[in-house]
Short mmCIF file of C-alpha atoms and ligand atoms in Angstrom, two decimals:
data_model
loop_
_atom_site.label_atom_id
_atom_site.label_comp_id
_atom_site.label_asym_id
_atom_site.label_seq_id
_atom_site.Cartn_x
_atom_site.Cartn_y
_atom_site.Cartn_z
CA MET A 1 -19.60 -14.26 -11.35
CA ALA A 2 -16.40 -14.01 -12.26
CA ILE A 3 -13.05 -13.43 -10.50
CA PRO A 4 -10.80 -10.49 -11.79
CA VAL A 5 -7.75 -10.59 -13.25
CA ALA A 6 -4.78 -8.88 -11.52
CA LYS A 7 -3.00 -6.11 -12.90
CA LYS A 8 0.49 -7.19 -13.06
CA TYR A 9 2.12 -5.12 -10.14
CA ILE A 10 -0.46 -6.43 -7.92
CA ALA A 11 -0.39 -10.03 -8.75
CA ASP A 12 4.26 -9.22 -8.43
CA PHE A 13 3.10 -8.73 -5.37
CA GLU A 14 1.50 -11.81 -4.17
CA ASN A 15 4.15 -13.93 -6.40
CA MET A 16 6.78 -12.51 -3.46
CA GLY A 17 4.88 -14.25 -0.82
CA PHE A 18 7.34 -12.44 1.53
CA GLY A 19 8.11 -9.82 2.90
CA MET A 20 9.80 -7.86 6.02
CA PHE A 21 7.95 -5.26 8.28
CA VAL A 22 10.77 -2.92 9.98
CA HIS A 23 9.34 -0.27 12.67
CA TRP A 24 12.35 1.93 13.76
CA GLY A 25 12.08 5.55 14.95
CA LEU A 26 13.23 7.92 18.12
CA TYR A 27 10.51 5.73 20.05
CA SER A 28 13.50 2.83 19.33
CA GLN A 29 15.90 4.95 22.10
CA VAL A 30 13.11 3.85 24.91
CA GLY A 31 12.71 0.24 24.18
CA GLN A 32 8.66 0.14 24.64
CA GLY A 33 7.38 -0.13 21.16
CA GLU A 34 6.45 2.59 18.28
CA TRP A 35 3.17 3.63 20.95
CA HIS A 36 6.09 4.73 23.43
CA PHE A 37 4.65 8.69 23.57
CA HIS A 38 0.90 8.24 23.50
CA HIS A 39 1.08 5.57 26.71
CA SER A 40 3.52 7.66 28.51
CA ASP A 41 2.52 11.41 30.45
CA ILE A 42 5.17 12.79 28.86
CA THR A 43 4.46 16.24 26.03
CA MET A 44 5.68 16.59 23.30
CA ASP A 45 8.66 19.00 24.11
CA GLU A 46 10.13 16.19 26.59
CA TYR A 47 9.72 13.23 23.71
CA LYS A 48 11.87 15.61 21.30
CA LYS A 49 14.97 15.33 23.35
CA LEU A 50 14.87 11.81 21.64
CA PHE A 51 15.53 14.15 19.07
CA ASP A 52 18.84 15.92 20.68
CA THR A 53 20.40 11.45 20.73
CA PHE A 54 19.20 10.26 17.57
CA THR A 55 22.26 9.39 15.56
CA ALA A 56 21.62 6.50 13.54
CA GLU A 57 25.58 5.54 14.66
CA ASP A 58 24.24 1.88 13.92
CA PHE A 59 22.19 1.98 10.84
CA ASP A 60 23.51 -0.21 7.90
CA ALA A 61 21.13 -0.40 5.69
CA GLU A 62 22.67 -3.25 3.72
CA GLU A 63 23.13 -5.39 6.71
CA MET A 64 19.22 -5.00 6.56
CA VAL A 65 18.43 -5.95 3.54
CA LEU A 66 20.79 -8.64 3.06
CA MET A 67 19.17 -10.14 6.89
CA ALA A 68 15.61 -9.84 4.50
CA LYS A 69 17.46 -11.60 1.52
CA SER A 70 18.84 -13.96 3.26
CA ALA A 71 15.63 -14.46 5.18
CA GLY A 72 13.87 -15.68 1.64
CA CYS A 73 11.50 -12.39 1.77
CA LYS A 74 11.57 -10.77 -1.56
CA TYR A 75 10.41 -6.89 -0.44
CA ILE A 76 10.92 -4.82 2.81
CA THR A 77 8.32 -2.03 4.61
CA LEU A 78 10.41 0.57 7.01
CA THR A 79 8.79 3.63 8.51
CA THR A 80 9.46 6.26 6.71
CA ARG A 81 7.39 8.29 8.85
CA HIS A 82 5.56 6.81 12.65
CA HIS A 83 2.96 8.30 14.49
CA GLU A 84 5.52 10.25 16.36
CA GLY A 85 5.70 12.41 13.56
CA PHE A 86 9.98 11.79 12.66
CA SER A 87 10.66 11.34 9.43
CA LEU A 88 13.62 9.18 8.06
CA PHE A 89 13.99 10.74 5.06
CA ASP A 90 15.01 14.66 3.73
CA THR A 91 11.47 16.31 3.94
CA CYS A 92 12.91 18.78 1.55
CA GLY A 93 12.09 22.06 3.82
CA LEU A 94 8.83 20.42 4.57
CA SER A 95 9.88 19.77 8.61
CA ASP A 96 12.27 19.95 10.40
CA PHE A 97 11.57 16.93 12.27
CA ASP A 98 13.39 14.45 10.52
CA ALA A 99 16.19 12.20 9.85
CA PRO A 100 19.13 14.70 7.93
CA HIS A 101 18.34 17.83 11.04
CA SER A 102 18.79 15.62 13.98
CA PRO A 103 22.70 14.95 14.19
CA ALA A 104 22.64 11.46 12.27
CA LYS A 105 22.16 14.37 9.64
CA ARG A 106 21.41 11.27 6.86
CA ASP A 107 18.72 10.21 4.67
CA LEU A 108 18.53 7.29 6.24
CA VAL A 109 15.34 6.59 3.16
CA ARG A 110 18.13 7.12 0.91
CA GLU A 111 20.34 4.49 2.13
CA PHE A 112 17.65 1.72 2.70
CA VAL A 113 16.07 2.21 -1.26
CA ASP A 114 20.12 2.48 -2.13
CA ALA A 115 20.75 -1.16 -0.31
CA CYS A 116 17.37 -2.27 -1.67
CA ASN A 117 18.13 -1.41 -5.26
CA LYS A 118 21.68 -3.05 -5.26
CA HIS A 119 19.86 -6.18 -4.15
CA ASP A 120 17.23 -6.87 -5.96
CA ILE A 121 14.84 -6.26 -2.52
CA VAL A 122 11.26 -3.53 -3.77
CA PRO A 123 11.35 -0.79 -1.40
CA PHE A 124 8.11 -0.24 0.12
CA PHE A 125 7.53 3.00 2.08
CA TYR A 126 5.45 2.57 5.43
CA HIS A 127 3.34 6.05 6.14
CA THR A 128 1.77 7.80 9.26
CA THR A 129 -1.48 8.75 8.37
CA LEU A 130 -2.01 10.05 12.21
CA ASP A 131 0.75 12.18 13.31
CA TRP A 132 1.70 13.06 17.11
CA TYR A 133 4.15 16.06 16.76
CA GLN A 134 1.69 18.04 13.72
CA GLU A 135 -0.02 20.02 15.50
CA SER A 136 -2.24 20.46 12.63
CA PHE A 137 -3.86 16.99 12.79
CA GLU A 138 -5.58 18.65 15.77
CA THR A 139 -5.97 22.51 14.67
CA ASP A 140 -6.66 22.72 11.24
CA PHE A 141 -6.96 18.93 9.10
CA ASP A 142 -7.51 20.06 5.65
CA ALA A 143 -3.67 21.93 6.60
CA TYR A 144 -2.54 18.74 7.59
CA LEU A 145 -3.56 16.19 4.55
CA GLU A 146 -1.63 19.07 2.33
CA TYR A 147 1.40 18.16 4.70
CA LEU A 148 0.44 14.77 4.46
CA ARG A 149 0.66 14.67 0.47
CA LYS A 150 3.42 16.60 0.21
CA SER A 151 5.26 14.06 2.50
CA VAL A 152 4.13 11.85 0.47
CA GLU A 153 4.72 13.15 -2.79
CA ILE A 154 8.69 13.93 -1.79
CA LEU A 155 8.57 9.78 -1.34
CA CYS A 156 6.88 9.46 -4.51
CA LYS A 157 9.15 11.87 -6.53
CA ASN A 158 13.16 11.16 -4.94
CA TYR A 159 13.79 8.01 -4.42
CA GLY A 160 12.98 6.20 -8.02
CA LYS A 161 10.57 3.13 -7.94
CA ILE A 162 9.48 1.77 -5.11
CA GLY A 163 7.62 -0.71 -4.23
CA GLY A 164 4.53 0.20 -2.96
CA LEU A 165 3.04 2.54 0.33
CA TRP A 166 2.15 1.49 3.00
CA PHE A 167 -1.09 3.78 5.07
CA ASP A 168 -0.96 4.00 9.03
CA GLY A 169 -3.51 5.65 10.58
CA ASN A 170 -7.21 5.93 9.09
CA TRP A 171 -8.48 4.34 12.02
CA SER A 172 -7.56 7.22 13.84
CA LYS A 173 -10.18 9.26 12.62
CA PRO A 174 -12.72 7.20 11.42
CA ASP A 175 -15.37 9.58 10.62
CA ALA A 176 -13.21 12.28 9.31
CA ASP A 177 -13.08 12.73 5.44
CA TRP A 178 -9.28 11.74 5.09
CA LYS A 179 -9.23 12.85 0.69
CA GLU A 180 -7.87 9.42 0.02
CA ASP A 181 -8.80 10.61 -3.70
CA GLU A 182 -5.99 13.79 -3.77
CA LEU A 183 -3.55 11.40 -1.80
CA TYR A 184 -4.05 8.69 -4.34
CA ALA A 185 -3.69 10.49 -7.15
CA THR A 186 -0.91 11.71 -6.10
CA ILE A 187 0.61 8.28 -5.78
CA ARG A 188 -0.14 7.36 -9.41
CA LYS A 189 1.01 10.52 -10.78
CA TRP A 190 4.01 9.54 -9.71
CA GLN A 191 4.19 5.53 -9.20
CA PRO A 192 1.81 4.37 -11.71
CA GLU A 193 2.68 0.46 -10.28
CA ALA A 194 3.30 1.15 -6.42
CA MET A 195 0.72 -1.05 -4.68
CA ILE A 196 -1.21 1.41 -2.34
CA ILE A 197 -2.15 0.11 1.03
CA ASN A 198 -3.67 1.22 4.09
CA ASN A 199 -4.05 -0.36 6.66
CA THR A 200 -7.69 -0.93 8.42
CA GLY A 201 -6.31 -2.19 11.58
CA LEU A 202 -6.55 -4.44 14.45
CA ALA A 203 -10.26 -4.48 14.42
CA GLU A 204 -10.83 -4.27 10.60
CA LEU A 205 -8.53 -7.13 9.18
CA GLY A 206 -9.31 -8.03 5.37
CA ARG A 207 -11.82 -4.42 4.79
CA LEU A 208 -12.30 -3.19 2.07
CA GLY A 209 -11.57 -0.22 1.15
CA HIS A 210 -11.45 3.05 -1.36
CA PRO A 211 -11.36 1.87 -4.81
CA GLU A 212 -7.10 2.42 -5.41
CA ILE A 213 -6.32 0.17 -2.67
CA ASP A 214 -4.52 -2.72 -3.97
CA SER A 215 -4.12 -5.26 -0.96
CA VAL A 216 -6.03 -5.43 2.55
CA THR A 217 -4.57 -5.37 5.24
CA PHE A 218 -4.72 -8.49 7.95
CA GLU A 219 -2.64 -7.04 11.33
CA GLN A 220 -1.84 -9.84 13.95
CA GLY A 221 -4.83 -12.00 12.34
CA ARG A 222 -4.36 -15.17 10.30
CA PRO A 223 -6.17 -14.79 6.74
CA THR A 224 -8.99 -15.19 5.66
CA PRO A 225 -9.49 -16.49 1.84
CA MET A 226 -10.58 -13.27 0.04
CA LYS A 227 -13.85 -13.73 -1.98
CA ARG A 228 -13.02 -11.96 -5.22
CA ALA A 229 -15.90 -13.34 -7.57
CA GLY A 230 -17.96 -9.66 -8.36
CA MET A 231 -14.88 -7.57 -7.09
CA PRO A 232 -14.40 -4.58 -9.29
CA LYS A 233 -10.88 -4.82 -8.91
CA TYR A 234 -8.46 -8.24 -8.15
CA LEU A 235 -6.89 -7.01 -4.35
CA ALA A 236 -3.81 -8.98 -2.95
CA ALA A 237 -3.72 -10.04 0.76
CA GLU A 238 -1.48 -9.19 3.68
CA MET A 239 -0.75 -9.87 7.44
CA CYS A 240 1.46 -8.47 9.52
CA TYR A 241 2.90 -9.53 12.51
CA THR A 242 5.54 -8.80 15.22
CA ILE A 243 7.77 -11.62 16.07
CA ASN A 244 7.03 -10.80 19.83
CA ASP A 245 4.54 -8.19 20.59
CA HIS A 246 5.97 -5.34 19.72
CA TRP A 247 6.69 -3.32 16.12
CA GLY A 248 9.17 -0.69 17.31
CA ILE A 249 11.53 -2.68 19.53
CA GLY A 250 10.42 -3.50 23.30
CA ASP A 251 13.77 -4.22 25.59
CA MET A 252 11.34 -5.49 28.52
CA ASP A 253 9.52 -7.78 25.54
CA PHE A 254 10.62 -11.77 26.09
CA ASN A 255 7.45 -13.18 24.01
CA TYR A 256 8.84 -14.30 21.49
CA LYS A 257 7.69 -16.24 18.97
CA SER A 258 9.28 -19.46 18.31
CA PRO A 259 10.50 -20.18 14.36
CA ALA A 260 8.03 -23.12 14.27
CA GLU A 261 5.30 -20.33 14.38
CA LEU A 262 6.72 -17.83 12.27
CA ILE A 263 6.91 -20.76 9.62
CA ARG A 264 3.63 -22.11 10.11
CA THR A 265 2.59 -18.10 9.05
CA LEU A 266 3.70 -18.13 6.98
CA CYS A 267 2.79 -20.93 4.88
CA ALA A 268 -1.17 -20.44 6.07
CA CYS A 269 -1.16 -17.62 4.21
CA ARG A 270 0.52 -18.41 1.15
CA LYS A 271 -2.17 -21.24 2.14
CA VAL A 272 -5.06 -18.48 1.17
CA GLY A 273 -2.45 -16.76 -1.30
CA ALA A 274 -2.18 -13.88 1.25
CA ASN A 275 1.79 -12.68 1.82
CA LEU A 276 3.37 -12.82 5.54
CA LEU A 277 5.21 -9.22 6.53
CA LEU A 278 7.10 -10.20 9.99
CA ASN A 279 8.45 -7.34 11.63
CA ILE A 280 11.92 -6.40 13.50
CA GLY A 281 12.25 -3.53 15.40
CA PRO A 282 15.64 -2.66 14.84
CA THR A 283 17.55 -0.92 17.94
CA ALA A 284 17.99 2.45 19.31
CA GLN A 285 20.30 3.90 17.01
CA GLY A 286 19.59 1.60 13.79
CA GLY A 287 20.88 -1.45 14.40
CA ILE A 288 19.73 -5.02 14.50
CA ASP A 289 19.12 -7.01 17.20
CA PRO A 290 21.34 -10.43 17.16
CA PHE A 291 18.40 -12.58 18.18
CA GLN A 292 15.68 -11.13 15.72
CA LYS A 293 18.61 -12.35 13.04
CA ALA A 294 18.87 -15.14 14.25
CA LEU A 295 14.74 -15.97 13.70
CA PHE A 296 15.06 -14.72 9.92
CA GLY A 297 17.57 -16.76 9.44
CA ILE A 298 15.78 -20.07 10.97
CA ILE A 299 12.69 -18.92 8.60
CA GLY A 300 15.94 -18.53 5.74
CA LYS A 301 16.71 -22.18 6.03
CA TRP A 302 13.42 -23.24 5.62
CA VAL A 303 13.05 -21.24 3.13
CA LYS A 304 16.12 -22.24 1.33
CA VAL A 305 14.70 -25.63 1.12
CA PHE A 306 11.05 -25.55 0.58
CA GLY A 307 11.29 -21.44 -1.11
CA GLU A 308 9.67 -22.98 -4.60
CA ALA A 309 6.27 -23.61 -2.83
CA ILE A 310 5.90 -19.73 -1.44
CA TYR A 311 6.88 -17.75 -4.23
CA GLU A 312 4.84 -18.45 -8.32
CA VAL A 313 2.01 -20.53 -6.30
CA LYS A 314 -1.91 -19.99 -6.09
CA PRO A 315 -3.60 -21.81 -3.51
CA TYR A 316 -5.04 -24.73 -4.93
CA PRO A 317 -8.64 -26.07 -4.16
CA ALA A 318 -8.18 -29.75 -2.83
CA TYR A 319 -9.54 -30.66 0.22
CA CYS A 320 -7.63 -32.93 2.51
CA THR A 321 -7.50 -33.11 6.49
CA SER A 322 -6.75 -29.94 7.63
CA PRO A 323 -4.45 -27.88 8.59
CA ASN A 324 -2.93 -29.79 5.30
CA PHE A 325 -3.08 -28.09 1.95
CA ALA A 326 -2.09 -27.40 -1.92
CA LEU A 327 -1.19 -24.76 -4.12
CA LYS A 328 -0.30 -25.26 -7.23
CA ALA A 329 2.54 -23.73 -9.34
CA ASN A 330 1.49 -21.00 -11.27
CA ASP A 331 3.00 -22.23 -14.62
CA GLY A 332 1.34 -25.43 -13.79
CA SER A 333 3.74 -27.85 -13.48
CA ALA A 334 3.16 -28.60 -9.99
CA LEU A 335 1.31 -29.32 -6.93
CA TYR A 336 2.65 -28.18 -3.76
CA LEU A 337 1.23 -30.36 -0.41
CA PHE A 338 1.95 -28.84 2.71
CA PHE A 339 1.63 -30.60 5.94
CA THR A 340 1.97 -29.28 9.06
CA ASP A 341 1.02 -32.46 11.62
CA LEU A 342 3.18 -35.03 10.73
CA SER A 343 4.21 -37.75 13.38
CA ARG A 344 7.99 -37.86 14.17
CA GLY A 345 10.01 -41.71 14.56
CA GLY A 346 12.96 -43.00 15.77
CA SER A 347 14.50 -45.09 18.39
CA ALA A 348 11.95 -45.28 21.93
CA HIS A 349 15.28 -44.88 23.10
CA VAL A 350 16.14 -41.75 21.50
CA VAL A 351 12.31 -39.68 20.73
CA ALA A 352 9.28 -40.06 23.29
CA GLY A 353 6.30 -41.12 21.86
CA THR A 354 7.10 -42.43 19.13
CA THR A 355 4.74 -42.81 16.37
CA LYS A 356 6.92 -43.58 13.24
CA TYR A 357 5.10 -42.65 10.50
CA ALA A 358 2.30 -40.59 9.87
CA GLY A 359 0.42 -43.12 7.09
CA ALA A 360 -2.29 -42.50 4.27
CA TYR A 361 -3.06 -39.14 3.07
CA SER A 362 -5.86 -38.13 0.31
CA PHE A 363 -6.66 -34.99 -1.11
CA GLY A 364 -9.85 -34.57 -3.17
CA ASP A 365 -10.73 -33.10 -5.99
CA VAL A 366 -6.95 -33.40 -7.27
CA THR A 367 -8.11 -32.40 -11.50
CA ASP A 368 -4.53 -32.64 -12.68
CA GLU A 369 -2.76 -35.73 -13.41
CA ILE A 370 -0.23 -36.53 -11.23
CA GLU A 371 3.44 -37.80 -12.43
CA SER A 372 4.80 -38.72 -9.84
CA VAL A 373 5.29 -37.52 -5.47
CA HIS A 374 8.91 -36.76 -3.96
CA TRP A 375 9.54 -34.91 -0.97
CA ILE A 376 11.54 -31.63 -1.69
CA ASP A 377 13.46 -31.88 1.20
CA ASN A 378 15.00 -35.41 0.12
CA GLY A 379 14.05 -36.36 -3.08
CA GLU A 380 12.60 -38.94 -1.71
CA GLU A 381 10.02 -40.57 -3.60
CA LEU A 382 6.21 -41.49 -2.43
CA SER A 383 4.28 -44.26 -4.31
CA PHE A 384 1.13 -42.57 -4.82
CA LEU A 385 -2.58 -43.86 -5.77
CA GLN A 386 -4.89 -40.93 -7.99
CA GLY A 387 -8.23 -42.02 -9.27
CA ASP A 388 -11.50 -40.57 -8.98
CA GLY A 389 -9.87 -36.88 -8.13
CA MET A 390 -8.54 -38.79 -5.27
CA LEU A 391 -4.69 -38.09 -4.89
CA THR A 392 -3.44 -40.70 -2.00
CA PHE A 393 0.32 -41.50 -0.88
CA ASN A 394 1.88 -43.00 2.26
CA ALA A 395 3.34 -39.42 3.96
CA LYS A 396 5.85 -40.24 6.44
CA GLY A 397 6.75 -38.75 9.62
CA TYR A 398 10.01 -37.16 10.33
CA ASP A 399 12.99 -39.42 11.27
CA TYR A 400 15.59 -38.39 13.98
CA GLY A 401 17.47 -36.34 11.85
CA LEU A 402 14.81 -34.66 10.50
CA SER A 403 11.94 -31.96 11.92
CA THR A 404 11.11 -29.04 9.06
CA CYS A 405 7.84 -28.26 11.50
CA VAL A 406 6.42 -27.71 7.72
CA ARG A 407 7.36 -30.27 5.28
CA VAL A 408 6.03 -30.17 1.57
CA ALA A 409 6.27 -33.42 -1.08
CA LYS A 410 6.09 -31.98 -4.42
CA ALA A 411 3.81 -33.88 -7.41
CA ILE A 412 4.67 -33.23 -10.82
CA ILE A 413 1.79 -32.75 -12.76
CA LYS A 414 1.93 -34.41 -16.19
CA LYS A 415 2.22 -32.47 -19.06
C1 GLC B 1 -0.91 -0.56 14.30
C2 GLC B 1 0.54 0.43 15.01
C3 GLC B 1 1.22 0.72 14.80
C4 GLC B 1 1.98 -0.42 13.84
C5 GLC B 1 1.36 -1.06 12.88
C6 GLC B 1 1.25 -2.33 12.17
O1 GLC B 1 -2.10 0.09 14.18
O2 GLC B 1 -0.60 2.05 15.06
O3 GLC B 1 2.24 0.93 15.71
O4 GLC B 1 2.98 0.31 13.22
O5 GLC B 1 0.33 -1.56 13.38
O6 GLC B 1 0.50 -3.17 11.75
#
């Protein structure tokens, strides 16, 4: 069965590879994640006090965009409205529960989009479908869906070209008729080339949805290869991931992931052709947390060195000892060989348990003829043998002075 050809905007999305997710809302002032209202006993009237203190005085869209850009992210997905029902955008009279009516008195989505456009980052809008604020969500679902559709229409009409819409919450009423046809038709009318994504949640990673959906989601779980043969349409895949245990900032969450784990996760996504959407939770009034910035900064250093291996590439069906793998440049010029298990060497007086070099590595089923192989980080050539589909070479481990956690060799394909 044939694999469907990707529409251009879906292929473009896939080629971007790495994006930044931003969870910011009234809840950020509490510092216990974005589910605070649901997990506490307070009433919506009490919760609404957070609206009166929301000044957004620390929000600098440009700083956020530049942080994403220097980490190597090509797009940012911002929570324009989360489950609490508060909108960071001007709802144009649909509701007073939005940023322009709050003490912030600004359309924060406008600032976000302007900063993205200025710095060549593609803006995406997260929008909840579940709403704890709108009573109609429980009492008059049809009226609620119309409110949702009009909100989305505002986002599609008022901010120029956007990369896509990222919905979240249909899992809260799995048996309801969400009238997805109407919602997605509204998007297609104003933004024919926007990615439409609807998060299937923790319990259903990678599940296919409505035919208008352009990418499946893997929330907090490593993506598995897509079985695209026979599908009516080519779908992208995206994993979204927290850098600690919360999406909205958690002031008492110290369980941060290491840069090494995050880099490995980015590579594991690319291994199967999926994107990674890595989250930050800005502070109470929209500032960037310095530690989160530093984490993204380290990832950015890795991407600066090895980035050519993660954008505009496709999975390559070469087999090798897991967890290593190969990707192929879309222009057919090279294979990128990813090593995640290299050993470390150096003087036994400074490197504990030194094993020095990793030894011979083989990739099987390499159908392209290779001209030369070198490490991307230092350009060092690796001698190799190729025959019967096997590409074999001595992949050295790290000398003291280098430890990139994932190291990539570039194999140039003969023209
Ligand atoms: C979940 C949560 C949510 C978060 C999202 C991100 O479905 O409800 O708070 O925004 O995942 O993937």
